[in-house]
Coordinates of C-alpha atoms and ligand atoms in Angstrom, one line a residue:
M4 CA 27.7 -21.9 11.8
N5 CA 24.7 -20.8 9.9
P6 CA 22.0 -19.7 12.5
F7 CA 19.4 -21.9 10.7
S8 CA 21.6 -24.9 11.2
Q9 CA 21.8 -24.1 14.9
L10 CA 18.1 -24.2 15.0
G11 CA 18.2 -27.8 13.7
I12 CA 17.6 -27.4 10.0
R13 CA 19.4 -29.8 7.7
H14 CA 22.3 -28.7 5.6
D15 CA 20.6 -29.2 2.3
V16 CA 17.7 -26.9 3.3
V17 CA 20.0 -24.3 4.8
N18 CA 21.8 -24.1 1.5
A19 CA 18.6 -23.7 -0.4
I20 CA 17.3 -20.9 1.9
T21 CA 20.7 -19.2 2.0
A22 CA 20.4 -19.0 -1.8
L23 CA 17.0 -17.3 -1.3
G24 CA 18.7 -14.7 0.8
F25 CA 17.7 -15.9 4.3
E26 CA 20.7 -15.1 6.3
K27 CA 19.3 -15.2 9.7
P28 CA 15.9 -16.4 11.1
T29 CA 13.2 -13.8 11.6
P30 CA 11.9 -13.6 15.2
I31 CA 9.0 -16.0 14.5
Q32 CA 11.3 -18.5 12.9
E33 CA 13.7 -18.3 15.7
Q34 CA 11.0 -19.1 18.3
A35 CA 8.7 -21.3 16.3
I36 CA 11.2 -23.6 14.6
P37 CA 12.7 -25.3 17.7
A38 CA 9.2 -25.7 19.2
L39 CA 7.7 -27.2 16.0
L40 CA 10.7 -29.4 15.3
T41 CA 9.8 -31.5 18.4
G42 CA 6.7 -32.5 16.4
S43 CA 5.0 -33.2 19.6
S44 CA 2.7 -30.3 20.3
D45 CA 0.0 -28.2 18.8
F46 CA 0.9 -24.6 18.1
V47 CA -0.7 -21.2 17.9
G48 CA 1.3 -18.4 16.4
L49 CA 0.0 -14.9 16.4
A50 CA 1.9 -13.2 13.5
Q51 CA 1.4 -10.9 10.6
T52 CA 1.9 -11.9 7.0
G53 CA 5.4 -10.9 6.0
T54 CA 7.0 -12.0 9.2
G55 CA 8.5 -15.2 7.6
K56 CA 5.9 -17.6 8.9
T57 CA 5.9 -19.8 5.9
A58 CA 9.4 -20.8 6.6
A59 CA 8.5 -21.0 10.3
F60 CA 6.2 -23.9 9.7
G61 CA 7.7 -25.0 6.3
L62 CA 11.2 -25.8 7.5
P63 CA 10.1 -27.9 10.4
L64 CA 7.7 -29.8 8.1
L65 CA 10.6 -30.7 5.9
E66 CA 12.5 -32.1 8.9
L67 CA 9.5 -34.1 10.3
L68 CA 8.0 -35.7 7.2
D69 CA 9.1 -39.0 5.7
F70 CA 9.8 -38.4 2.1
S71 CA 10.5 -42.0 1.3
Q72 CA 6.7 -42.4 1.6
N73 CA 4.6 -41.0 -1.2
S74 CA 1.4 -40.3 0.8
P75 CA -0.1 -37.1 2.3
Q76 CA 1.5 -36.4 5.6
A77 CA 1.0 -32.6 5.9
L78 CA -1.9 -30.4 4.9
V79 CA -1.6 -26.6 4.8
L80 CA -4.9 -24.7 4.6
C81 CA -4.9 -21.1 3.6
P82 CA -7.5 -18.6 2.5
T83 CA -6.6 -17.7 -1.1
R84 CA -5.3 -19.0 -4.2
E85 CA -2.5 -16.5 -4.3
L86 CA -1.3 -17.5 -0.8
C87 CA -1.7 -21.2 -1.7
L88 CA 0.6 -20.9 -4.7
Q89 CA 3.0 -18.8 -2.7
I90 CA 3.3 -21.3 0.1
A91 CA 3.6 -24.3 -2.3
N92 CA 6.2 -22.4 -4.2
D93 CA 8.2 -21.5 -1.1
L94 CA 8.1 -25.1 0.1
K95 CA 9.4 -26.3 -3.3
N96 CA 12.2 -23.8 -3.1
F97 CA 13.1 -24.7 0.5
S98 CA 13.2 -28.4 -0.5
K99 CA 14.9 -28.2 -3.8
N100 CA 18.0 -30.0 -2.6
I101 CA 16.1 -32.9 -1.0
S102 CA 15.0 -35.7 -3.2
N103 CA 11.5 -37.0 -3.6
V104 CA 9.7 -34.1 -2.0
H105 CA 6.2 -33.6 -3.6
V106 CA 4.2 -30.6 -2.8
V107 CA 0.8 -30.0 -4.5
A108 CA -1.1 -26.8 -4.6
V109 CA -4.9 -27.3 -4.6
Y110 CA -7.0 -24.2 -5.2
G111 CA -10.2 -23.1 -7.0
G112 CA -10.4 -21.5 -10.4
A113 CA -7.9 -23.9 -12.0
S114 CA -8.2 -27.2 -13.6
I115 CA -9.1 -29.8 -11.0
S116 CA -8.0 -32.7 -13.3
D117 CA -4.4 -31.4 -13.2
Q118 CA -4.5 -31.2 -9.4
L119 CA -6.0 -34.7 -9.2
R120 CA -3.3 -36.1 -11.5
Q121 CA -0.6 -34.6 -9.3
I122 CA -2.2 -36.1 -6.2
R123 CA -2.4 -39.5 -7.8
R124 CA 1.3 -39.3 -8.7
G125 CA 2.1 -39.1 -5.0
V126 CA 2.3 -36.2 -2.6
Q127 CA 3.5 -35.6 0.9
I128 CA 2.5 -32.0 1.4
V129 CA -0.9 -30.6 0.2
V130 CA -1.3 -26.9 0.3
A131 CA -4.9 -26.0 -0.3
T132 CA -7.7 -23.5 -0.1
P133 CA -10.7 -25.0 1.8
G134 CA -13.3 -25.0 -1.0
R135 CA -11.3 -27.0 -3.6
M136 CA -9.9 -29.2 -0.9
L137 CA -13.4 -30.2 0.2
D138 CA -14.3 -30.9 -3.5
I139 CA -11.4 -33.3 -3.8
I140 CA -12.2 -35.0 -0.5
G141 CA -15.8 -35.3 -1.8
R142 CA -14.5 -37.1 -4.8
K143 CA -12.6 -39.5 -2.5
A144 CA -9.5 -38.6 -4.5
I145 CA -7.2 -38.2 -1.5
D146 CA -6.5 -40.2 1.6
F147 CA -5.7 -38.1 4.7
S148 CA -5.4 -41.0 7.1
G149 CA -1.7 -40.6 7.2
V150 CA -1.7 -36.8 7.9
R151 CA 0.5 -36.0 10.9
Y152 CA 0.4 -32.2 10.6
V153 CA -2.2 -29.7 9.7
V154 CA -1.3 -26.0 9.3
L155 CA -4.0 -23.4 9.4
D156 CA -2.4 -20.4 7.9
E157 CA -4.0 -16.9 8.1
A158 CA -6.8 -18.5 10.2
D159 CA -8.5 -15.2 10.8
E160 CA -8.8 -14.5 7.1
M161 CA -10.1 -18.0 6.4
L162 CA -12.8 -17.4 9.0
N163 CA -13.5 -13.9 7.6
M164 CA -14.1 -15.5 4.3
G165 CA -16.6 -17.9 5.7
F166 CA -14.5 -21.1 5.6
Q167 CA -15.3 -22.2 9.1
E168 CA -17.5 -25.2 8.1
D169 CA -15.3 -26.3 5.3
I170 CA -12.4 -26.3 7.7
N171 CA -14.4 -28.4 10.2
D172 CA -15.3 -30.9 7.4
I173 CA -11.7 -31.2 6.1
L174 CA -10.2 -31.6 9.6
S175 CA -12.7 -34.4 10.3
T176 CA -11.0 -36.5 7.6
T177 CA -7.6 -36.3 9.3
P178 CA -6.5 -38.5 12.2
E179 CA -7.2 -37.4 15.8
E180 CA -3.6 -37.6 16.8
K181 CA -2.3 -35.2 14.2
K182 CA -0.7 -32.0 15.4
T183 CA -2.4 -28.7 14.4
W184 CA -0.4 -25.5 13.9
L185 CA -2.4 -22.4 13.6
F186 CA -1.1 -19.0 12.4
S187 CA -3.2 -15.8 12.5
A188 CA -2.6 -12.1 12.3
T189 CA -5.3 -11.4 14.8
M190 CA -7.0 -13.4 17.5
P191 CA -10.7 -12.8 17.4
A192 CA -13.0 -15.0 19.4
E193 CA -13.7 -17.2 16.4
V194 CA -10.0 -18.1 16.0
R195 CA -9.7 -18.7 19.8
R196 CA -12.6 -21.1 19.5
I197 CA -10.8 -23.0 16.7
A198 CA -7.7 -23.2 18.9
K199 CA -9.8 -24.5 21.8
N200 CA -11.7 -27.0 19.7
Y201 CA -8.9 -28.5 17.8
M202 CA -5.9 -28.3 20.0
T203 CA -4.6 -29.6 23.2
D204 CA -2.4 -27.4 25.3
P205 CA -0.9 -25.6 22.3
F206 CA 2.5 -23.9 22.4
E207 CA 1.6 -20.2 22.0
L208 CA 3.7 -17.6 20.4
T209 CA 3.1 -14.0 19.8
V210 CA 5.4 -12.0 17.5
G211 CA 5.0 -8.3 18.2
T212 CA 2.0 -7.2 20.2
K213 CA -1.4 -8.8 19.8
N214 CA -3.4 -7.3 17.0
T215 CA -0.5 -4.9 16.4
G216 CA 0.5 -4.0 12.9
N217 CA 4.0 -4.5 11.7
A218 CA 6.4 -2.1 13.4
N219 CA 8.0 -1.2 10.0
I220 CA 4.8 0.3 8.7
D221 CA 4.3 4.1 9.1
H222 CA 0.7 5.0 9.2
E223 CA -0.3 8.3 7.8
Y224 CA -3.7 10.0 7.2
Y225 CA -4.7 12.9 5.0
V226 CA -7.9 14.8 5.7
V227 CA -9.7 15.7 2.5
R228 CA -13.0 16.8 1.3
P229 CA -15.0 13.9 -0.2
R230 CA -14.9 15.5 -3.7
D231 CA -11.2 16.2 -3.5
K232 CA -10.3 12.7 -2.7
Y233 CA -9.3 11.5 -6.1
A234 CA -7.3 14.7 -6.8
A235 CA -5.6 14.3 -3.4
F236 CA -4.9 10.7 -4.1
K237 CA -3.3 11.5 -7.4
R238 CA -1.1 14.1 -5.8
I239 CA 0.1 11.7 -3.3
V240 CA 1.0 9.2 -6.0
D241 CA 2.7 11.9 -8.1
F242 CA 4.7 13.0 -5.0
N243 CA 6.0 9.4 -4.8
P244 CA 7.4 8.7 -8.3
E245 CA 8.7 5.3 -7.3
I246 CA 5.5 4.1 -5.7
F247 CA 4.6 0.5 -6.1
G248 CA 1.3 0.4 -4.3
I249 CA -1.9 -1.4 -3.5
V250 CA -4.9 0.9 -3.3
F251 CA -7.9 -0.4 -1.3
C252 CA -11.4 0.5 -2.1
R253 CA -14.5 -0.7 -0.3
T254 CA -16.6 -1.8 -3.2
K255 CA -16.1 -3.4 -6.6
I256 CA -17.7 -0.4 -8.2
E257 CA -15.4 2.0 -6.5
T258 CA -12.4 -0.2 -7.4
Q259 CA -13.4 -0.2 -11.0
E260 CA -14.1 3.5 -11.1
I261 CA -10.8 4.5 -9.5
A262 CA -8.8 2.2 -11.8
E263 CA -10.6 3.4 -14.9
A264 CA -10.0 7.0 -13.9
L265 CA -6.4 6.4 -13.2
I266 CA -5.9 4.6 -16.5
K267 CA -7.5 7.5 -18.4
D268 CA -5.3 9.9 -16.6
G269 CA -2.3 8.0 -17.8
Y270 CA -1.3 6.0 -14.7
N271 CA -0.1 2.5 -14.7
A272 CA -3.0 1.0 -12.8
D273 CA -5.5 -1.9 -12.9
S274 CA -8.2 -3.3 -10.7
L275 CA -8.6 -6.6 -8.9
H276 CA -12.0 -7.5 -7.6
G277 CA -14.5 -10.3 -7.3
D278 CA -16.3 -9.6 -10.6
L279 CA -13.3 -10.5 -12.6
S280 CA -12.8 -14.1 -13.8
Q281 CA -10.0 -16.1 -12.3
Q282 CA -8.1 -15.7 -15.6
Q283 CA -8.5 -11.9 -15.5
R284 CA -7.4 -11.8 -11.9
D285 CA -4.3 -14.0 -12.7
K286 CA -3.4 -11.6 -15.5
V287 CA -3.6 -8.6 -13.3
M288 CA -1.6 -10.2 -10.5
K289 CA 1.0 -11.4 -13.0
R290 CA 1.4 -7.8 -14.3
Y291 CA 1.6 -6.5 -10.8
R292 CA 4.1 -9.0 -9.6
E293 CA 6.3 -8.3 -12.7
R294 CA 5.9 -4.6 -11.9
S295 CA 4.4 -3.8 -15.3
L296 CA 1.7 -2.3 -13.1
Q297 CA 2.5 0.4 -10.6
L298 CA -0.8 0.6 -8.8
L299 CA -3.1 -2.3 -8.0
I300 CA -6.6 -1.1 -7.1
A301 CA -8.3 -3.8 -5.0
T302 CA -11.1 -4.8 -2.7
D303 CA -10.4 -6.3 0.6
V304 CA -11.6 -9.7 -0.4
A305 CA -9.8 -9.9 -3.7
A306 CA -6.5 -8.7 -2.1
R307 CA -6.6 -11.2 0.7
G308 CA -3.3 -13.1 1.0
I309 CA -1.6 -11.2 -1.8
D310 CA 2.1 -11.6 -1.2
V311 CA 4.1 -9.4 -3.4
N312 CA 7.4 -8.1 -2.1
D313 CA 8.5 -4.6 -2.0
V314 CA 5.1 -3.0 -2.0
T315 CA 6.0 0.6 -1.0
H316 CA 2.6 2.0 -0.1
V317 CA -0.8 0.7 0.8
I318 CA -3.3 3.4 0.2
N319 CA -6.7 3.2 1.8
F320 CA -8.7 5.2 -0.7
S321 CA -11.6 4.3 1.6
L322 CA -11.3 3.0 5.1
P323 CA -12.4 -0.6 5.5
D324 CA -15.7 -1.5 7.0
E325 CA -14.2 -3.6 9.6
I326 CA -11.3 -2.4 11.6
E327 CA -9.6 -5.8 11.5
N328 CA -9.3 -5.4 7.8
Y329 CA -7.0 -2.4 8.2
T330 CA -4.4 -4.7 9.6
H331 CA -4.8 -7.1 6.7
R332 CA -4.5 -4.2 4.2
S333 CA -1.5 -2.5 5.7
G334 CA 0.2 -5.9 6.1
R335 CA 0.7 -6.0 2.4
T336 CA 3.5 -3.6 2.7
A337 CA 6.7 -3.7 4.8
R338 CA 7.2 -7.4 4.3
A339 CA 10.4 -9.3 5.1
G340 CA 11.8 -6.6 7.2
K341 CA 11.3 -3.8 4.7
T342 CA 9.6 -0.6 5.5
G343 CA 6.4 0.7 4.1
V344 CA 3.7 3.3 4.4
S345 CA 0.0 2.8 4.9
I346 CA -1.9 5.9 3.9
S347 CA -5.5 6.7 4.6
L348 CA -7.5 9.3 2.9
V349 CA -10.3 10.4 5.2
T350 CA -12.9 13.1 5.5
A351 CA -13.1 15.1 8.6
K352 CA -16.1 13.0 9.6
E353 CA -14.0 9.9 9.6
L354 CA -11.3 11.1 12.0
G355 CA -12.9 9.1 14.7
K356 CA -12.2 5.9 12.8
I357 CA -8.5 6.7 12.6
R358 CA -8.5 7.0 16.4
Q359 CA -10.3 3.6 16.7
I360 CA -7.7 2.0 14.4
E361 CA -4.9 3.5 16.4
R362 CA -6.3 1.9 19.5
V363 CA -6.6 -1.5 17.8
I364 CA -3.2 -1.5 16.2
G365 CA -1.6 0.2 19.1
K366 CA 0.2 2.7 16.9
Q367 CA -0.3 6.3 16.2
F368 CA -1.0 7.7 12.8
V369 CA 0.8 10.8 11.6
K370 CA -1.3 13.5 10.0
A371 CA 0.2 14.3 6.7
E372 CA -0.3 17.3 4.5
I373 CA -1.2 16.8 0.8
P374 CA 1.7 18.2 -1.1
N375 CA 1.2 21.3 -3.1
G376 CA 1.8 21.6 -6.8
F377 CA 5.2 23.1 -6.4
D378 CA 6.4 20.2 -4.2
V379 CA 5.1 17.6 -6.5
C380 CA 6.8 19.2 -9.5
E381 CA 10.1 19.4 -7.6
K382 CA 9.8 15.8 -6.6
Q383 CA 9.1 14.6 -10.1
L384 CA 11.8 16.7 -11.6
F385 CA 14.5 15.3 -9.4
A386 CA 13.2 11.8 -9.8
L387 CA 13.7 12.4 -13.5
V388 CA 17.1 13.9 -13.0
H389 CA 18.2 10.9 -10.9
K390 CA 16.8 8.5 -13.5
V391 CA 18.8 10.3 -16.2
K392 CA 21.9 10.0 -14.0
A393 CA 21.4 6.4 -13.2
V394 CA 20.5 5.1 -16.7
D395 CA 22.7 2.4 -18.2
V396 CA 24.4 3.8 -21.3
N397 CA 25.1 1.2 -23.9
D398 CA 28.1 2.9 -25.5
E399 CA 28.3 0.4 -28.3
Q400 CA 24.7 0.8 -29.4
I401 CA 24.4 4.5 -29.0
G402 CA 27.9 5.1 -30.4
Q403 CA 26.7 4.7 -34.0
Y404 CA 24.1 7.4 -33.6
L405 CA 26.3 9.7 -31.6
P406 CA 27.7 11.8 -34.4
R407 CA 24.2 12.6 -35.7
I408 CA 22.9 13.3 -32.2
M409 CA 25.9 15.7 -31.6
D410 CA 25.1 17.3 -34.8
E411 CA 21.5 17.9 -33.9
F412 CA 22.5 19.5 -30.7
S413 CA 25.4 21.5 -32.0
E414 CA 23.7 24.8 -31.4
F415 CA 22.8 23.9 -27.9
S416 CA 24.9 24.7 -24.8
K417 CA 25.2 22.0 -22.1
E418 CA 22.6 24.0 -20.1
D419 CA 20.2 24.1 -23.0
I420 CA 20.4 20.4 -23.5
I421 CA 19.8 19.7 -19.9
K422 CA 16.8 22.0 -19.8
H423 CA 15.3 20.4 -22.9
F424 CA 15.6 16.9 -21.6
A425 CA 14.2 17.8 -18.2
S426 CA 11.3 19.7 -19.8
L427 CA 10.4 16.8 -22.0
E428 CA 8.8 14.8 -19.2
F429 CA 8.4 17.5 -16.7
N430 CA 6.3 20.0 -18.7
R431 CA 3.2 17.8 -18.2
F432 CA 3.6 18.1 -14.4
L433 CA 4.3 21.8 -14.5
D434 CA 1.3 22.3 -16.7
Y435 CA -1.0 20.2 -14.6
Y436 CA 0.1 21.6 -11.3
K437 CA 0.6 25.2 -12.2
N438 CA -2.7 26.2 -10.7
A439 CA -3.3 23.3 -8.3
P440 CA -5.2 24.3 -5.2
D441 CA -4.4 23.4 -1.6
L442 CA -6.4 20.2 -1.0
N443 CA -5.8 20.0 2.8
V444 CA -8.7 20.5 5.0
S445 CA -7.8 23.0 7.8
A446 CA -9.1 22.5 11.3
S447 CA -11.7 25.2 10.8
D448 CA -12.8 23.6 7.6
A449 CA -13.0 20.3 9.3
R450 CA -15.2 21.7 12.0
G451 CA -17.5 23.3 9.4
E452 CA -17.6 20.1 7.3
K453 CA -18.6 18.0 10.2
G454 CA -21.8 19.9 10.6
A455 CA -22.3 20.5 6.9
K456 CA -24.8 18.2 5.1
G457 CA -24.1 17.6 1.5
D458 CA -20.6 19.0 1.5
R459 CA -21.3 22.4 0.0
F460 CA -18.2 24.4 -1.1
D461 CA -17.7 27.4 -3.2
R462 CA -16.8 27.1 -6.8
T463 CA -13.1 26.8 -6.1
G464 CA -13.8 24.0 -3.7
Y465 CA -12.1 26.1 -1.1
K466 CA -13.7 27.6 2.0
S467 CA -11.4 29.7 4.1
D468 CA -11.1 33.0 5.9
F469 CA -7.4 32.9 5.3
T470 CA -5.3 33.6 2.2
R471 CA -2.2 31.8 1.5
L472 CA 0.8 33.9 0.7
F473 CA 4.3 33.1 -0.7
I474 CA 7.5 34.6 0.6
N475 CA 10.9 34.1 -0.9
L476 CA 12.6 33.3 2.4
G477 CA 12.8 29.8 4.0
S478 CA 14.9 27.4 6.1
V479 CA 18.0 28.0 4.0
D480 CA 17.9 31.6 5.4
D481 CA 18.1 30.1 8.9
F482 CA 14.4 30.7 9.6
T483 CA 12.4 28.4 11.8
R484 CA 8.6 28.6 11.7
G485 CA 8.7 30.7 14.9
D486 CA 11.4 33.0 13.4
I487 CA 9.5 33.6 10.2
L488 CA 6.2 34.2 12.2
G489 CA 8.0 36.9 14.2
Y490 CA 9.7 38.4 11.1
I491 CA 6.4 38.6 9.2
C492 CA 4.5 40.1 12.2
N493 CA 7.3 42.7 12.7
T494 CA 7.6 43.7 9.1
A495 CA 3.9 43.9 8.3
Q496 CA 2.9 45.2 11.7
I497 CA 0.3 42.5 12.3
S498 CA -0.3 40.2 15.2
G499 CA 0.6 36.5 15.3
K500 CA -3.2 35.8 15.7
N501 CA -3.6 37.1 12.1
I502 CA -1.4 34.3 10.8
G503 CA -2.6 30.7 10.1
K504 CA -0.6 27.8 8.9
I505 CA 3.0 28.3 8.1
D506 CA 4.6 25.9 5.6
L507 CA 8.4 26.5 5.8
K508 CA 10.3 25.2 2.8
G509 CA 13.9 25.5 1.7
V510 CA 14.1 28.7 -0.2
Y511 CA 10.6 29.9 0.3
T512 CA 7.6 29.6 2.7
F513 CA 3.9 29.6 2.3
F514 CA 1.9 31.2 5.1
E515 CA -1.8 31.9 5.7
V516 CA -3.0 35.3 6.8
E517 CA -6.5 36.5 7.6
N518 CA -8.1 37.9 4.5
A519 CA -8.6 41.2 6.3
V520 CA -4.8 41.8 6.6
V521 CA -3.6 40.6 3.2
D522 CA -3.2 44.1 1.8
K523 CA -1.4 45.2 5.0
V524 CA 1.1 42.3 4.6
T525 CA 1.8 42.8 0.9
S526 CA 2.3 46.5 1.3
G527 CA 4.3 46.0 4.5
F528 CA 6.8 43.9 2.5
Q529 CA 7.0 46.3 -0.5
Q530 CA 10.3 47.8 0.4
A531 CA 11.5 44.9 2.6
D532 CA 15.0 43.5 2.2
F533 CA 16.7 40.7 4.0
N534 CA 20.5 40.6 4.2
G535 CA 20.7 42.8 1.1
R536 CA 18.2 40.7 -0.8
S537 CA 14.8 42.0 -1.7
V538 CA 12.0 40.2 -0.1
R539 CA 8.9 39.3 -2.2
V540 CA 5.5 38.4 -0.9
E541 CA 2.9 37.3 -3.4
L542 CA -0.4 35.5 -3.4
A543 CA 0.3 31.8 -3.2
G544 CA -2.3 31.3 -5.9
D545 CA 0.2 32.7 -8.4
R546 CA 2.7 30.2 -7.2
D547 CA 0.9 27.0 -6.2
G548 CA -2.7 27.8 -6.8
G549 CA -3.4 28.1 -3.1
S550 CA -6.6 29.8 -1.9
S551 CA -6.1 33.2 -3.4
R552 CA -8.6 35.8 -2.5
G553 CA -11.5 36.1 -4.8
G554 CA -11.1 32.4 -5.4
S555 CA -11.0 32.3 -9.2
S556 CA -11.6 28.7 -10.3
N557 CA -8.7 27.0 -12.0
R558 CA -10.6 23.8 -12.7
G559 CA -11.3 24.7 -16.3
N560 CA -7.6 25.1 -17.1
R561 CA -6.8 21.8 -15.7
S562 CA -8.9 19.7 -18.0
S563 CA -7.5 21.5 -21.0
R564 CA -4.7 19.1 -21.5
S565 CA -5.2 15.4 -21.5
G566 CA -3.5 12.2 -22.3
G567 CA -0.4 12.0 -20.3
R568 CA -0.1 11.2 -16.6
G569 CA -1.1 14.2 -14.6
G570 CA -2.8 15.5 -17.7
R571 CA -6.5 15.3 -17.2
E572 CA -8.4 15.4 -14.0
R573 CA -11.6 13.6 -13.7
E574 CA -14.8 15.6 -13.3
R575 CA -15.9 15.1 -9.8
D576 CA -18.3 17.9 -9.0
S577 CA -21.5 17.0 -7.2
G578 CA -23.6 15.9 -10.1
G579 CA -21.4 13.4 -11.8
G580 CA -18.1 11.7 -11.3
F581 CA -17.3 10.2 -7.9
R582 CA -19.9 9.3 -5.3
D583 CA -19.4 10.0 -1.7
F584 CA -18.8 6.4 -0.6
S585 CA -19.7 7.0 3.0
G586 CA -21.1 3.8 4.2
K587 CA -23.9 3.4 1.8
R588 CA -22.8 0.4 -0.1
R589 CA -21.4 -2.9 1.2
E590 CA -19.4 -5.4 -0.8
R591 CA -20.7 -8.3 1.2
K592 CA -24.3 -8.2 2.2
G593 CA -25.1 -8.3 5.9
E594 CA -21.6 -7.5 6.8
R595 CA -21.0 -6.4 10.4
K596 CA -19.9 -2.9 10.8
K597 CA -17.5 -2.6 13.5
W598 CA -16.9 1.1 13.8
Ligands
AMP619 P1 6.0 -14.9 4.8 O1 5.6 -14.2 6.1 O2 6.3 -16.3 5.0 O3 5.0 -14.6 3.7 O4 7.4 -14.2 4.3 C1 7.5 -13.0 3.8 C2 8.7 -12.8 2.9 O5 9.9 -12.8 3.7 C3 8.9 -13.8 1.9 O6 9.2 -13.2 0.7 C4 10.1 -14.7 2.3 O7 10.8 -15.2 1.2 C5 10.9 -13.7 3.1 N1 11.6 -14.3 4.3 C6 11.1 -15.2 5.1 N2 12.1 -15.6 6.0 C7 13.2 -14.8 5.8 C8 14.5 -14.7 6.3 N3 14.8 -15.4 7.4 N4 15.3 -13.8 5.8 C9 15.0 -13.1 4.7 N5 13.8 -13.2 4.1 C10 12.9 -14.0 4.6

């Protein structure tokens, strides 16, 4: 028997949701559905978005309402237009095999007359954002005297957005004896108060730990210098060729700037913020949903309630002002049991905020290293190779051109052809990353940066007492980091203390040595051989543009090519380009700062 049938959901609905791919109930559905089906108690569910809560309240509603009556019996209030449409759509899908179910979505920014017309035609379930709902109530265009269930979805977000009074007003038009079901990702005092004011002895349910982010989300942070933030961000994006992400900024201006810079740099990105008209926002969201956009750059407010499946990464280009918002942001990924990554780009000064978020979400962040140029190129190259392997070949179509294509390549060996195809896309990355510097902030840098006012760095943007070297030995030679440390110390006759970070790769390793012993190391390896193979040690700058001694600036080279993705980097030195967004501007005036 289908597990949803066991929970008490009728056959027609089970069939519809099975077609949607719901094979078994999510934890919140498993626990909430039987409780809500009784129809006799209020309910408080503490659950993140993406846990399946729409079906958790939607399926019981479909069992409890009387669809032979064409009058409003259930009202679902939610914070945003996107969520409103999503819920209404879900309810329509769930009920597609039941006759005479009428669901109306009521939200701002769209024609009110259409919505009024739909209401007049008869509706049992109204899904609404508070502002427009109140407008319609004000016009006396709806009768809520027969409402038996009110759902407050994403209650914390509705309160965050200042809908408290609207909600009070709307609820006052519904009957006393109705049941109220409240869902919230977090339980701040304001939401508690709503639960207390509007509910009697509610059935309470917590999925996961209170205030805890979705367990399927990995939280990572990268420590960067403020002026390297954009370059670091691009590198992370380039290192994830299949990324489908939402990038959060703190202000509309920042959102716009980042999106524009990305577009100029050839990325598939656009921005979503409050200064756009509803129509513009719809257009952006449509493109994102359809995956014509790979990166959506958004403010917290604009992105509230966005429900797009399969978002692979949430990137906090800037941390949110309020810790609670971190949960909302990261909840946009890892939906419906999928996994996702929430990445934060922070300066050394902001490390304390990461620790605070960890305490709130009850999960530890992993400190990640910004990939170097070589790694990005490798990743991109193999993404390309896999794409070439997986592409659908239309034999019929291509067949007619094949003789000519073969002719064109007649002089090429198989290897030549492969090299040429791979280079076609890949040269841009090679070119861009050939001299890319290490963007990670080392612990010593971080300490220095903390005290440093105005973030002064040398011309290369790199401040270090260490030099990064390359050695052509790595894990495939059975080295661990400890082994290679010992091997380098022995061969070059230096102490372990002279060595900094070791970055062990497959066939090579990058390692830092104190500037004072660089010559000793390079000369120490001059005659070295390992299992009959000659060992090469070189300045990493020649390989990945790491901090080579003397620090010649590579920036000029980088802006020499433009156009394609990875082509041109934005100027971001102190005078122009990006600002340091550290807490000076607020998107919403008078906002509380919770750090
Ligand atoms: P929600 O939390 O209601 O926004 O749901 C998040 C996503 O999970 C939506 O795309 C739903 O279609 C999907 N979903 C909800 N319940 C299930 C289920 N039992 N099995 C598979 N997918 C589900």
